[in-house]
PDB file of C-alpha atoms in Angstrom:
ATOM      1  CA  MET A 452       1.835   4.389  12.219  1.00 44.00           C
ATOM      2  CA  ASP A 453       3.480   2.408  15.000  1.00 50.00           C
ATOM      3  CA  ASN A 454       5.023  -0.751  14.170  1.00 42.00           C
ATOM      4  CA  LYS A 455       2.598  -2.764  16.115  1.00 55.00           C
ATOM      5  CA  ASP A 456       0.266  -5.025  13.987  1.00 76.00           C
ATOM      6  CA  LEU A 457      -3.154  -3.497  14.014  1.00 89.00           C
ATOM      7  CA  ARG A 458      -6.180  -6.043  13.226  1.00 94.00           C
ATOM      8  CA  LEU A 459      -8.025  -4.614  10.436  1.00 96.00           C
ATOM      9  CA  ALA A 460     -11.686  -5.537   9.187  1.00 97.00           C
ATOM     10  CA  VAL A 461     -11.773  -5.144   5.232  1.00 97.00           C
ATOM     11  CA  LEU A 462     -15.205  -4.516   4.050  1.00 97.00           C
ATOM     12  CA  ILE A 463     -15.636  -4.275   0.109  1.00 95.00           C
ATOM     13  CA  ASP A 464     -18.355  -2.697  -1.867  1.00 93.00           C
ATOM     14  CA  SER A 465     -18.187  -4.865  -4.836  1.00 89.00           C
ATOM     15  CA  GLU A 466     -20.546  -2.519  -6.760  1.00 85.00           C
ATOM     16  CA  ASN A 467     -18.194   0.101  -6.548  1.00 86.00           C
ATOM     17  CA  ILE A 468     -14.549  -1.605  -6.727  1.00 90.00           C
ATOM     18  CA  SER A 469     -13.024  -3.330  -9.506  1.00 90.00           C
ATOM     19  CA  THR A 470     -11.305  -6.636  -9.114  1.00 91.00           C
ATOM     20  CA  LYS A 471      -8.305  -5.223 -10.905  1.00 91.00           C
ATOM     21  CA  TYR A 472      -7.222  -3.494  -7.622  1.00 92.00           C
ATOM     22  CA  MET A 473      -7.440  -6.328  -5.553  1.00 92.00           C
ATOM     23  CA  LYS A 474      -3.561  -6.851  -5.409  1.00 90.00           C
ATOM     24  CA  CYS A 475      -2.493  -3.480  -4.798  1.00 90.00           C
ATOM     25  CA  ILE A 476      -5.084  -3.115  -2.265  1.00 93.00           C
ATOM     26  CA  PHE A 477      -4.067  -5.883  -0.091  1.00 92.00           C
ATOM     27  CA  ASP A 478      -0.472  -4.774  -0.570  1.00 88.00           C
ATOM     28  CA  GLU A 479      -1.036  -1.459   0.925  1.00 89.00           C
ATOM     29  CA  ILE A 480      -3.391  -3.097   3.591  1.00 92.00           C
ATOM     30  CA  SER A 481      -0.473  -5.129   4.638  1.00 88.00           C
ATOM     31  CA  ASN A 482       1.814  -1.953   5.712  1.00 85.00           C
ATOM     32  CA  TYR A 483      -0.900  -1.031   8.216  1.00 89.00           C
ATOM     33  CA  GLY A 484      -1.476  -4.780   9.829  1.00 90.00           C
ATOM     34  CA  ILE A 485      -3.270  -8.063   9.833  1.00 91.00           C
ATOM     35  CA  THR A 486      -6.747  -8.720   8.234  1.00 93.00           C
ATOM     36  CA  THR A 487      -8.822 -10.341  10.551  1.00 94.00           C
ATOM     37  CA  TYR A 488     -12.174  -9.807   8.665  1.00 96.00           C
ATOM     38  CA  LYS A 489     -12.319  -9.812   4.752  1.00 96.00           C
ATOM     39  CA  ARG A 490     -15.757  -9.658   3.314  1.00 96.00           C
ATOM     40  CA  ALA A 491     -17.196  -8.534  -0.096  1.00 93.00           C
ATOM     41  CA  TYR A 492     -20.736  -7.513  -0.567  1.00 92.00           C
ATOM     42  CA  GLY A 493     -23.176  -7.904  -3.603  1.00 87.00           C
ATOM     43  CA  ASP A 494     -25.519  -9.670  -5.440  1.00 85.00           C
ATOM     44  CA  TRP A 495     -23.687 -12.490  -6.482  1.00 84.00           C
ATOM     45  CA  THR A 496     -26.404 -13.925  -8.929  1.00 82.00           C
ATOM     46  CA  SER A 497     -25.704 -11.041 -10.993  1.00 78.00           C
ATOM     47  CA  SER A 498     -23.519 -11.693 -14.174  1.00 77.00           C
ATOM     48  CA  ARG A 499     -21.709  -8.314 -13.720  1.00 77.00           C
ATOM     49  CA  LEU A 500     -20.180  -9.776 -10.684  1.00 78.00           C
ATOM     50  CA  GLY A 501     -19.150 -13.030 -12.257  1.00 77.00           C
ATOM     51  CA  GLY A 502     -15.388 -12.235 -11.941  1.00 82.00           C
ATOM     52  CA  TRP A 503     -15.210 -12.212  -8.177  1.00 90.00           C
ATOM     53  CA  LYS A 504     -15.034 -16.011  -7.687  1.00 87.00           C
ATOM     54  CA  GLU A 505     -11.469 -16.093  -8.659  1.00 89.00           C
ATOM     55  CA  ILE A 506     -10.934 -13.298  -6.217  1.00 92.00           C
ATOM     56  CA  PHE A 507     -12.490 -14.955  -3.261  1.00 92.00           C
ATOM     57  CA  LEU A 508     -10.365 -17.803  -3.584  1.00 90.00           C
ATOM     58  CA  LYS A 509      -6.962 -15.996  -3.926  1.00 90.00           C
ATOM     59  CA  TYR A 510      -7.523 -13.611  -1.149  1.00 92.00           C
ATOM     60  CA  ALA A 511      -9.577 -15.638   1.236  1.00 93.00           C
ATOM     61  CA  ILE A 512     -12.453 -13.148   1.097  1.00 94.00           C
ATOM     62  CA  THR A 513     -15.869 -14.108   2.494  1.00 94.00           C
ATOM     63  CA  PRO A 514     -18.734 -13.109  -0.086  1.00 93.00           C
ATOM     64  CA  ILE A 515     -21.719 -12.014   1.601  1.00 91.00           C
ATOM     65  CA  GLN A 516     -24.866 -12.295  -0.480  1.00 88.00           C
ATOM     66  CA  GLN A 517     -27.188  -9.321  -0.613  1.00 80.00           C
ATOM     67  CA  TYR A 518     -30.274  -9.589  -2.977  1.00 74.00           C
ATOM     68  CA  SER A 519     -31.068  -6.395  -5.050  1.00 66.00           C
ATOM     69  CA  TYR A 520     -35.060  -6.415  -3.623  1.00 56.00           C
ATOM     70  CA  THR A 521     -35.720  -3.167  -5.144  1.00 49.00           C
ATOM     71  CA  GLN A 522     -34.807  -1.586  -8.730  1.00 49.00           C
ATOM     72  CA  GLY A 523     -32.468   1.344  -8.132  1.00 44.00           C
ATOM     73  CA  LYS A 524     -31.866   0.621  -4.359  1.00 46.00           C
ATOM     74  CA  ASN A 525     -28.147  -0.602  -3.341  1.00 58.00           C
ATOM     75  CA  SER A 526     -29.041  -3.039  -0.410  1.00 62.00           C
ATOM     76  CA  THR A 527     -25.058  -3.632  -0.184  1.00 69.00           C
ATOM     77  CA  ASP A 528     -24.620  -0.422   1.792  1.00 82.00           C
ATOM     78  CA  SER A 529     -27.059  -1.276   4.239  1.00 85.00           C
ATOM     79  CA  ALA A 530     -25.335  -4.844   4.826  1.00 88.00           C
ATOM     80  CA  MET A 531     -21.839  -3.462   5.065  1.00 92.00           C
ATOM     81  CA  ILE A 532     -23.060  -0.743   7.611  1.00 93.00           C
ATOM     82  CA  ILE A 533     -24.841  -3.273   9.794  1.00 94.00           C
ATOM     83  CA  ASP A 534     -21.593  -5.688   9.459  1.00 95.00           C
ATOM     84  CA  ALA A 535     -19.328  -2.919  10.481  1.00 96.00           C
ATOM     85  CA  MET A 536     -21.277  -1.950  13.634  1.00 96.00           C
ATOM     86  CA  ASP A 537     -21.387  -5.601  14.649  1.00 96.00           C
ATOM     87  CA  ILE A 538     -17.696  -5.996  14.201  1.00 96.00           C
ATOM     88  CA  LEU A 539     -17.107  -2.754  15.895  1.00 97.00           C
ATOM     89  CA  TYR A 540     -18.866  -4.002  19.275  1.00 96.00           C
ATOM     90  CA  SER A 541     -17.161  -7.153  19.090  1.00 95.00           C
ATOM     91  CA  GLY A 542     -14.154  -5.652  20.003  1.00 94.00           C
ATOM     92  CA  LYS A 543     -11.879  -7.935  18.087  1.00 94.00           C
ATOM     93  CA  VAL A 544     -10.494  -5.049  15.593  1.00 96.00           C
ATOM     94  CA  ASP A 545      -8.387  -1.940  15.804  1.00 96.00           C
ATOM     95  CA  GLY A 546      -9.624  -0.541  12.574  1.00 96.00           C
ATOM     96  CA  PHE A 547     -11.478  -0.758   9.312  1.00 97.00           C
ATOM     97  CA  CYS A 548     -10.731  -0.649   5.671  1.00 97.00           C
ATOM     98  CA  ILE A 549     -13.830   0.388   3.700  1.00 96.00           C
ATOM     99  CA  LEU A 550     -13.268  -0.089  -0.074  1.00 96.00           C
ATOM    100  CA  SER A 551     -15.792   1.878  -2.045  1.00 93.00           C
ATOM    101  CA  SER A 552     -16.101   5.177  -3.899  1.00 90.00           C
ATOM    102  CA  ASP A 553     -19.641   5.466  -2.502  1.00 86.00           C
ATOM    103  CA  SER A 554     -20.436   8.693  -0.653  1.00 88.00           C
ATOM    104  CA  ASP A 555     -23.083   6.671   1.243  1.00 89.00           C
ATOM    105  CA  PHE A 556     -20.272   5.400   3.787  1.00 93.00           C
ATOM    106  CA  THR A 557     -19.331   8.800   4.933  1.00 94.00           C
ATOM    107  CA  ARG A 558     -21.395   8.678   8.312  1.00 94.00           C
ATOM    108  CA  LEU A 559     -20.156   5.116   8.976  1.00 95.00           C
ATOM    109  CA  ALA A 560     -16.632   6.320   8.477  1.00 95.00           C
ATOM    110  CA  GLY A 561     -17.153   9.008  10.847  1.00 95.00           C
ATOM    111  CA  ARG A 562     -19.017   6.856  13.533  1.00 96.00           C
ATOM    112  CA  LEU A 563     -16.055   4.449  13.435  1.00 97.00           C
ATOM    113  CA  ARG A 564     -13.615   7.237  13.981  1.00 95.00           C
ATOM    114  CA  GLU A 565     -15.727   8.377  16.780  1.00 96.00           C
ATOM    115  CA  ALA A 566     -15.206   4.974  18.416  1.00 96.00           C
ATOM    116  CA  GLY A 567     -11.562   5.359  18.440  1.00 95.00           C
ATOM    117  CA  MET A 568     -10.933   3.112  15.130  1.00 96.00           C
ATOM    118  CA  LEU A 569      -8.487   3.761  12.275  1.00 94.00           C
ATOM    119  CA  VAL A 570     -10.296   4.183   9.110  1.00 95.00           C
ATOM    120  CA  ILE A 571      -8.800   3.401   5.897  1.00 94.00           C
ATOM    121  CA  GLY A 572     -10.920   4.289   2.914  1.00 94.00           C
ATOM    122  CA  MET A 573     -10.065   3.254  -0.480  1.00 94.00           C
ATOM    123  CA  GLY A 574     -11.777   4.252  -3.833  1.00 93.00           C
ATOM    124  CA  GLU A 575     -11.255   5.883  -7.131  1.00 92.00           C
ATOM    125  CA  LYS A 576     -10.574   9.510  -7.665  1.00 89.00           C
ATOM    126  CA  LYS A 577     -14.421  10.235  -8.343  1.00 91.00           C
ATOM    127  CA  THR A 578     -15.128   9.545  -4.650  1.00 91.00           C
ATOM    128  CA  VAL A 579     -16.638  12.653  -3.150  1.00 90.00           C
ATOM    129  CA  GLU A 580     -14.480  14.728  -0.600  1.00 89.00           C
ATOM    130  CA  ALA A 581     -17.071  14.070   2.383  1.00 92.00           C
ATOM    131  CA  PHE A 582     -16.169  10.549   2.489  1.00 93.00           C
ATOM    132  CA  ARG A 583     -12.383  11.055   1.872  1.00 91.00           C
ATOM    133  CA  THR A 584     -12.324  13.684   4.614  1.00 90.00           C
ATOM    134  CA  ALA A 585     -14.358  11.266   7.166  1.00 93.00           C
ATOM    135  CA  CYS A 586     -11.654   8.451   6.869  1.00 93.00           C
ATOM    136  CA  SER A 587      -8.643   8.713   8.969  1.00 91.00           C
ATOM    137  CA  VAL A 588      -6.721   7.962   5.677  1.00 89.00           C
ATOM    138  CA  PHE A 589      -7.790   7.619   2.238  1.00 91.00           C
ATOM    139  CA  LYS A 590      -5.904   6.167  -0.667  1.00 90.00           C
ATOM    140  CA  TYR A 591      -6.767   6.805  -4.295  1.00 90.00           C
ATOM    141  CA  LEU A 592      -6.727   3.275  -6.214  1.00 91.00           C
ATOM    142  CA  GLU A 593      -5.379   4.653  -9.280  1.00 88.00           C
ATOM    143  CA  VAL A 594      -2.654   5.709  -7.496  1.00 83.00           C
ATOM    144  CA  LEU A 595      -1.918   2.564  -5.746  1.00 85.00           C
ATOM    145  CA  MET A 596      -2.118   0.676  -9.124  1.00 84.00           C
ATOM    146  CA  ALA A 597       0.468   2.918 -10.661  1.00 78.00           C
ATOM    147  CA  ASP A 598       2.697   2.648  -7.677  1.00 66.00           C
ATOM    148  CA  GLY A 599       2.368  -1.040  -7.182  1.00 56.00           C
ATOM    149  CA  GLU A 600       4.732  -3.705  -8.472  1.00 48.00           C
ATOM    150  CA  GLU A 601       3.662  -5.326 -11.661  1.00 44.00           C
ATOM    151  CA  ASP A 602       4.539  -9.092 -11.697  1.00 41.00           C
ATOM    152  CA  GLU A 603       3.026 -11.393 -14.381  1.00 38.00           C
ATOM    153  CA  ASP A 604       3.815 -14.412 -12.123  1.00 42.00           C
ATOM    154  CA  GLU A 605       2.182 -13.491  -8.918  1.00 45.00           C
ATOM    155  CA  ASP A 606       2.314 -17.306  -7.498  1.00 47.00           C
ATOM    156  CA  SER A 607       6.201 -17.145  -7.747  1.00 46.00           C
ATOM    157  CA  LEU A 608       7.931 -15.177  -5.066  1.00 66.00           C
ATOM    158  CA  SER A 609      11.380 -14.436  -6.458  1.00 76.00           C
ATOM    159  CA  ARG A 610      14.268 -12.754  -4.562  1.00 80.00           C
ATOM    160  CA  GLN A 611      13.500  -9.649  -6.990  1.00 78.00           C
ATOM    161  CA  ASP A 612      10.027  -9.448  -5.802  1.00 80.00           C
ATOM    162  CA  ILE A 613      11.353  -9.309  -2.390  1.00 85.00           C
ATOM    163  CA  GLU A 614      14.090  -7.048  -3.118  1.00 84.00           C
ATOM    164  CA  GLU A 615      11.452  -4.521  -4.521  1.00 82.00           C
ATOM    165  CA  SER A 616       9.065  -5.034  -1.490  1.00 85.00           C
ATOM    166  CA  VAL A 617      12.066  -4.299   0.893  1.00 89.00           C
ATOM    167  CA  LYS A 618      13.084  -1.293  -0.954  1.00 86.00           C
ATOM    168  CA  LYS A 619       9.540   0.313  -1.108  1.00 83.00           C
ATOM    169  CA  ILE A 620       9.239  -0.298   2.874  1.00 88.00           C
ATOM    170  CA  ILE A 621      12.581   1.410   3.506  1.00 88.00           C
ATOM    171  CA  ILE A 622      11.556   4.408   1.107  1.00 82.00           C
ATOM    172  CA  ASP A 623       8.159   4.898   2.525  1.00 82.00           C
ATOM    173  CA  ASN A 624       9.765   4.939   6.152  1.00 84.00           C
ATOM    174  CA  ASN A 625      12.377   7.332   5.008  1.00 81.00           C
ATOM    175  CA  ALA A 626       9.736   9.669   3.812  1.00 75.00           C
ATOM    176  CA  MET A 627       8.201   9.766   7.067  1.00 78.00           C
ATOM    177  CA  ASP A 628      11.597  10.165   8.802  1.00 79.00           C
ATOM    178  CA  ARG A 629      11.489   6.768  10.328  1.00 85.00           C
ATOM    179  CA  GLU A 630      14.044   3.951  10.325  1.00 88.00           C
ATOM    180  CA  THR A 631      13.164   0.580   9.130  1.00 91.00           C
ATOM    181  CA  THR A 632      13.906  -2.146  11.461  1.00 92.00           C
ATOM    182  CA  VAL A 633      14.525  -5.829  10.232  1.00 92.00           C
ATOM    183  CA  GLY A 634      11.733  -6.961  12.484  1.00 90.00           C
ATOM    184  CA  GLU A 635       9.230  -4.422  10.829  1.00 91.00           C
ATOM    185  CA  ILE A 636      10.232  -5.869   7.307  1.00 91.00           C
ATOM    186  CA  GLY A 637       9.609  -9.368   8.345  1.00 89.00           C
ATOM    187  CA  SER A 638       6.132  -8.601   9.768  1.00 87.00           C
ATOM    188  CA  LYS A 639       5.249  -6.511   6.448  1.00 87.00           C
ATOM    189  CA  LEU A 640       6.755  -9.152   4.142  1.00 86.00           C
ATOM    190  CA  SER A 641       4.546 -12.033   6.094  1.00 80.00           C
ATOM    191  CA  ASN A 642       1.510  -9.584   5.780  1.00 78.00           C
ATOM    192  CA  ARG A 643       2.000  -9.270   1.951  1.00 76.00           C
ATOM    193  CA  HIS A 644       3.461 -12.505   1.069  1.00 73.00           C
ATOM    194  CA  ALA A 645       1.520 -15.220   3.291  1.00 66.00           C
ATOM    195  CA  ASP A 646       3.992 -17.984   1.942  1.00 68.00           C
ATOM    196  CA  PHE A 647       7.119 -15.896   2.497  1.00 77.00           C
ATOM    197  CA  ASP A 648       9.814 -17.950   4.590  1.00 77.00           C
ATOM    198  CA  VAL A 649      13.677 -17.220   4.487  1.00 83.00           C
ATOM    199  CA  ARG A 650      14.463 -20.649   4.554  1.00 76.00           C
ATOM    200  CA  ASN A 651      13.026 -20.985   1.250  1.00 77.00           C
ATOM    201  CA  TYR A 652      16.232 -19.257   0.075  1.00 81.00           C
ATOM    202  CA  GLY A 653      18.662 -20.955   2.128  1.00 81.00           C
ATOM    203  CA  TYR A 654      18.851 -18.809   5.157  1.00 84.00           C
ATOM    204  CA  SER A 655      17.835 -19.175   8.946  1.00 84.00           C
ATOM    205  CA  LYS A 656      17.993 -15.550   9.890  1.00 88.00           C
ATOM    206  CA  LEU A 657      16.084 -12.689   8.247  1.00 91.00           C
ATOM    207  CA  SER A 658      19.021 -10.423   8.490  1.00 89.00           C
ATOM    208  CA  LYS A 659      21.465 -12.508   6.635  1.00 89.00           C
ATOM    209  CA  PHE A 660      18.989 -12.889   4.035  1.00 90.00           C
ATOM    210  CA  LEU A 661      18.441  -9.318   3.731  1.00 90.00           C
ATOM    211  CA  GLU A 662      22.284  -8.779   3.486  1.00 86.00           C
ATOM    212  CA  SER A 663      22.380 -10.999   0.569  1.00 86.00           C
ATOM    213  CA  LEU A 664      19.758  -8.703  -1.340  1.00 85.00           C
ATOM    214  CA  LYS A 665      21.077  -5.995  -3.835  1.00 78.00           C
ATOM    215  CA  GLY A 666      20.960  -2.520  -2.422  1.00 79.00           C
ATOM    216  CA  ILE A 667      20.282  -3.254   1.120  1.00 87.00           C
ATOM    217  CA  ASP A 668      22.664  -2.450   3.867  1.00 87.00           C
ATOM    218  CA  ILE A 669      22.203  -4.105   7.643  1.00 90.00           C
ATOM    219  CA  SER A 670      23.320  -2.230  10.757  1.00 88.00           C
ATOM    220  CA  PHE A 671      23.214  -2.536  14.473  1.00 85.00           C
ATOM    221  CA  ASP A 672      22.476   0.449  16.503  1.00 78.00           C
ATOM    222  CA  GLY A 673      22.650  -1.318  19.863  1.00 78.00           C
ATOM    223  CA  THR A 674      19.033  -2.254  20.544  1.00 83.00           C
ATOM    224  CA  SER A 675      17.708  -3.014  16.984  1.00 86.00           C
ATOM    225  CA  VAL A 676      18.621  -4.261  13.661  1.00 90.00           C
ATOM    226  CA  ILE A 677      18.384  -1.640  11.080  1.00 92.00           C
ATOM    227  CA  ALA A 678      17.863  -2.211   7.259  1.00 91.00           C
ATOM    228  CA  SER A 679      18.716   0.783   4.764  1.00 87.00           C
ATOM    229  CA  LEU A 680      19.323   1.418   1.253  1.00 82.00           C
ATOM    230  CA  SER A 681      23.005   1.093  -0.057  1.00 76.00           C
ATOM    231  CA  SER A 682      25.096   4.124  -0.534  1.00 64.00           C
ATOM    232  CA  GLY A 683      26.763   4.315  -3.997  1.00 57.00           C
ATOM    233  CA  LYS A 684      25.474   4.889  -7.567  1.00 56.00           C
ATOM    234  CA  ILE A 685      22.021   3.699  -8.083  1.00 66.00           C
ATOM    235  CA  THR A 686      19.905   2.918 -11.054  1.00 70.00           C
ATOM    236  CA  ARG A 687      17.779   5.425 -12.732  1.00 74.00           C
ATOM    237  CA  ASP A 688      14.797   3.096 -11.950  1.00 74.00           C
ATOM    238  CA  ILE A 689      15.149   3.579  -8.374  1.00 72.00           C
ATOM    239  CA  VAL A 690      15.433   6.989  -8.397  1.00 76.00           C
ATOM    240  CA  ASP A 691      12.343   7.046 -10.340  1.00 78.00           C
ATOM    241  CA  GLU A 692      10.542   4.856  -8.149  1.00 76.00           C
ATOM    242  CA  LEU A 693      11.670   7.107  -5.008  1.00 75.00           C
ATOM    243  CA  VAL A 694      10.478  10.127  -6.478  1.00 80.00           C
ATOM    244  CA  VAL A 695       7.139   8.860  -7.357  1.00 80.00           C
ATOM    245  CA  ASN A 696       6.667   7.533  -3.958  1.00 76.00           C
ATOM    246  CA  THR A 697       7.746  10.676  -2.265  1.00 77.00           C
ATOM    247  CA  LEU A 698       5.499  12.765  -4.510  1.00 78.00           C
ATOM    248  CA  ASN A 699       2.542  10.411  -3.890  1.00 78.00           C
ATOM    249  CA  LYS A 700       2.890  11.188  -0.029  1.00 74.00           C
ATOM    250  CA  LYS A 701       2.895  14.831  -0.643  1.00 73.00           C
ATOM    251  CA  LYS A 702      -0.205  14.604  -2.765  1.00 71.00           C
ATOM    252  CA  GLY A 703       1.729  15.212  -6.089  1.00 72.00           C
ATOM    253  CA  LYS A 704       3.288  18.565  -4.985  1.00 75.00           C
ATOM    254  CA  MET A 705       6.645  19.269  -3.664  1.00 76.00           C
ATOM    255  CA  PRO A 706       9.537  22.166  -3.988  1.00 80.00           C
ATOM    256  CA  LEU A 707      12.467  20.842  -5.903  1.00 77.00           C
ATOM    257  CA  PRO A 708      14.893  21.723  -3.623  1.00 76.00           C
ATOM    258  CA  SER A 709      13.023  19.456  -1.050  1.00 78.00           C
ATOM    259  CA  LEU A 710      12.771  16.536  -3.629  1.00 79.00           C
ATOM    260  CA  LYS A 711      16.228  16.569  -4.250  1.00 78.00           C
ATOM    261  CA  GLN A 712      17.008  16.527  -0.403  1.00 77.00           C
ATOM    262  CA  ALA A 713      14.790  13.554  -0.091  1.00 76.00           C
ATOM    263  CA  ILE A 714      16.864  11.676  -2.868  1.00 77.00           C
ATOM    264  CA  GLU A 715      20.106  12.543  -1.025  1.00 72.00           C
ATOM    265  CA  LYS A 716      18.443  11.459   2.393  1.00 70.00           C
ATOM    266  CA  ASN A 717      17.975   8.173   0.861  1.00 68.00           C
ATOM    267  CA  TYR A 718      21.006   7.967  -1.011  1.00 69.00           C
ATOM    268  CA  PRO A 719      23.838  10.187   0.430  1.00 64.00           C
ATOM    269  CA  ASP A 720      26.163   9.521  -2.568  1.00 64.00           C
ATOM    270  CA  PHE A 721      23.490  10.654  -5.098  1.00 72.00           C
ATOM    271  CA  ASN A 722      25.150  12.658  -7.894  1.00 71.00           C
ATOM    272  CA  ILE A 723      23.082  14.006 -10.836  1.00 75.00           C
ATOM    273  CA  ARG A 724      26.288  13.498 -13.094  1.00 71.00           C
ATOM    274  CA  ASP A 725      26.267   9.772 -12.772  1.00 70.00           C
ATOM    275  CA  TYR A 726      23.243   9.771 -15.196  1.00 72.00           C
ATOM    276  CA  GLY A 727      24.491  12.067 -17.782  1.00 71.00           C
ATOM    277  CA  TYR A 728      22.972  15.343 -16.346  1.00 73.00           C
ATOM    278  CA  SER A 729      24.522  18.584 -15.044  1.00 71.00           C
ATOM    279  CA  LYS A 730      21.708  20.343 -13.341  1.00 73.00           C
ATOM    280  CA  PHE A 731      18.748  18.832 -11.165  1.00 72.00           C
ATOM    281  CA  VAL A 732      16.643  21.871 -11.961  1.00 64.00           C
ATOM    282  CA  GLU A 733      16.770  25.375 -13.419  1.00 51.00           C
ATOM    283  CA  ASP A 734      14.682  28.320 -13.078  1.00 49.00           C
ATOM    284  CA  ASN A 735      12.355  26.052 -11.178  1.00 49.00           C
ATOM    285  CA  VAL A 736      11.200  24.192 -14.324  1.00 43.00           C
ATOM    286  CA  VAL A 737      10.665  20.080 -13.717  1.00 44.00           C
ATOM    287  CA  TYR A 738      13.323  18.840 -15.915  1.00 36.00           C
ATOM    288  CA  ILE A 739      16.647  17.357 -15.817  1.00 42.00           C
ATOM    289  CA  LYS A 740      19.122  19.170 -18.209  1.00 40.00           C
ATOM    290  CA  PRO A 741      21.494  16.920 -20.073  1.00 40.00           C
ATOM    291  CA  GLN A 742      25.062  17.427 -20.118  1.00 41.00           C
ATOM    292  CA  ASP A 743      26.490  19.483 -23.072  1.00 42.00           C
TER     293      ASP A 743
END
């Protein structure tokens, strides 16, 4: 993806998406661009959807009421499809994010792509292959949630929260052989945390603030200000996070030598002996052998 902020319409099939995924969903969407439409579709008179009210307020989502006129028929699908086409013809978005595990949106995803739209699908692993492949990109919600940052106090944006977000942005770019500019970090942090402002931390420039974070280096290449992960020994937790992110991007499969190269690319001074081990791999078995 380019660093350009894409305008995205987020359409949520509340019948098929649990509210527990909302934080990791919007964190992931912020990596692609800015949400200009956020709509959730369902029969809000149903007691099953009672937990959505707090989500609407927290993420500024517009609820779209759709009554279930006929038993066994999902009228939510039709409402989402009609709205998606209206938004498409408005010319106000660059892409769509369809949140559902329902195969009924397969044709919609294909039609939007035919119109040149980026289509990001998100659903659980039970989602059928036809819908997954119809999207430009498809994300498994279980994977996003496992890879997300668990934070009990989401209203308080601490320096540690920001450090973890910045490191994840850099690691994701490294996995795609891309440098990370300070401008991109600022844009993605603002997308992810609407109230982010470096002045809250006593700084007037983002680059100076990033320099103050642990594990982040700032350099200049003549045209851009580049952020990278600091060299030197890193904690085992950070190595583990890098491994998980790298494997997720490779759909869980990757030759072990390539995995080791990915770690060394992010951390040139990586040395397995710093963690009490003598070998990264032996006989192609996935484990790290303790030192004698």
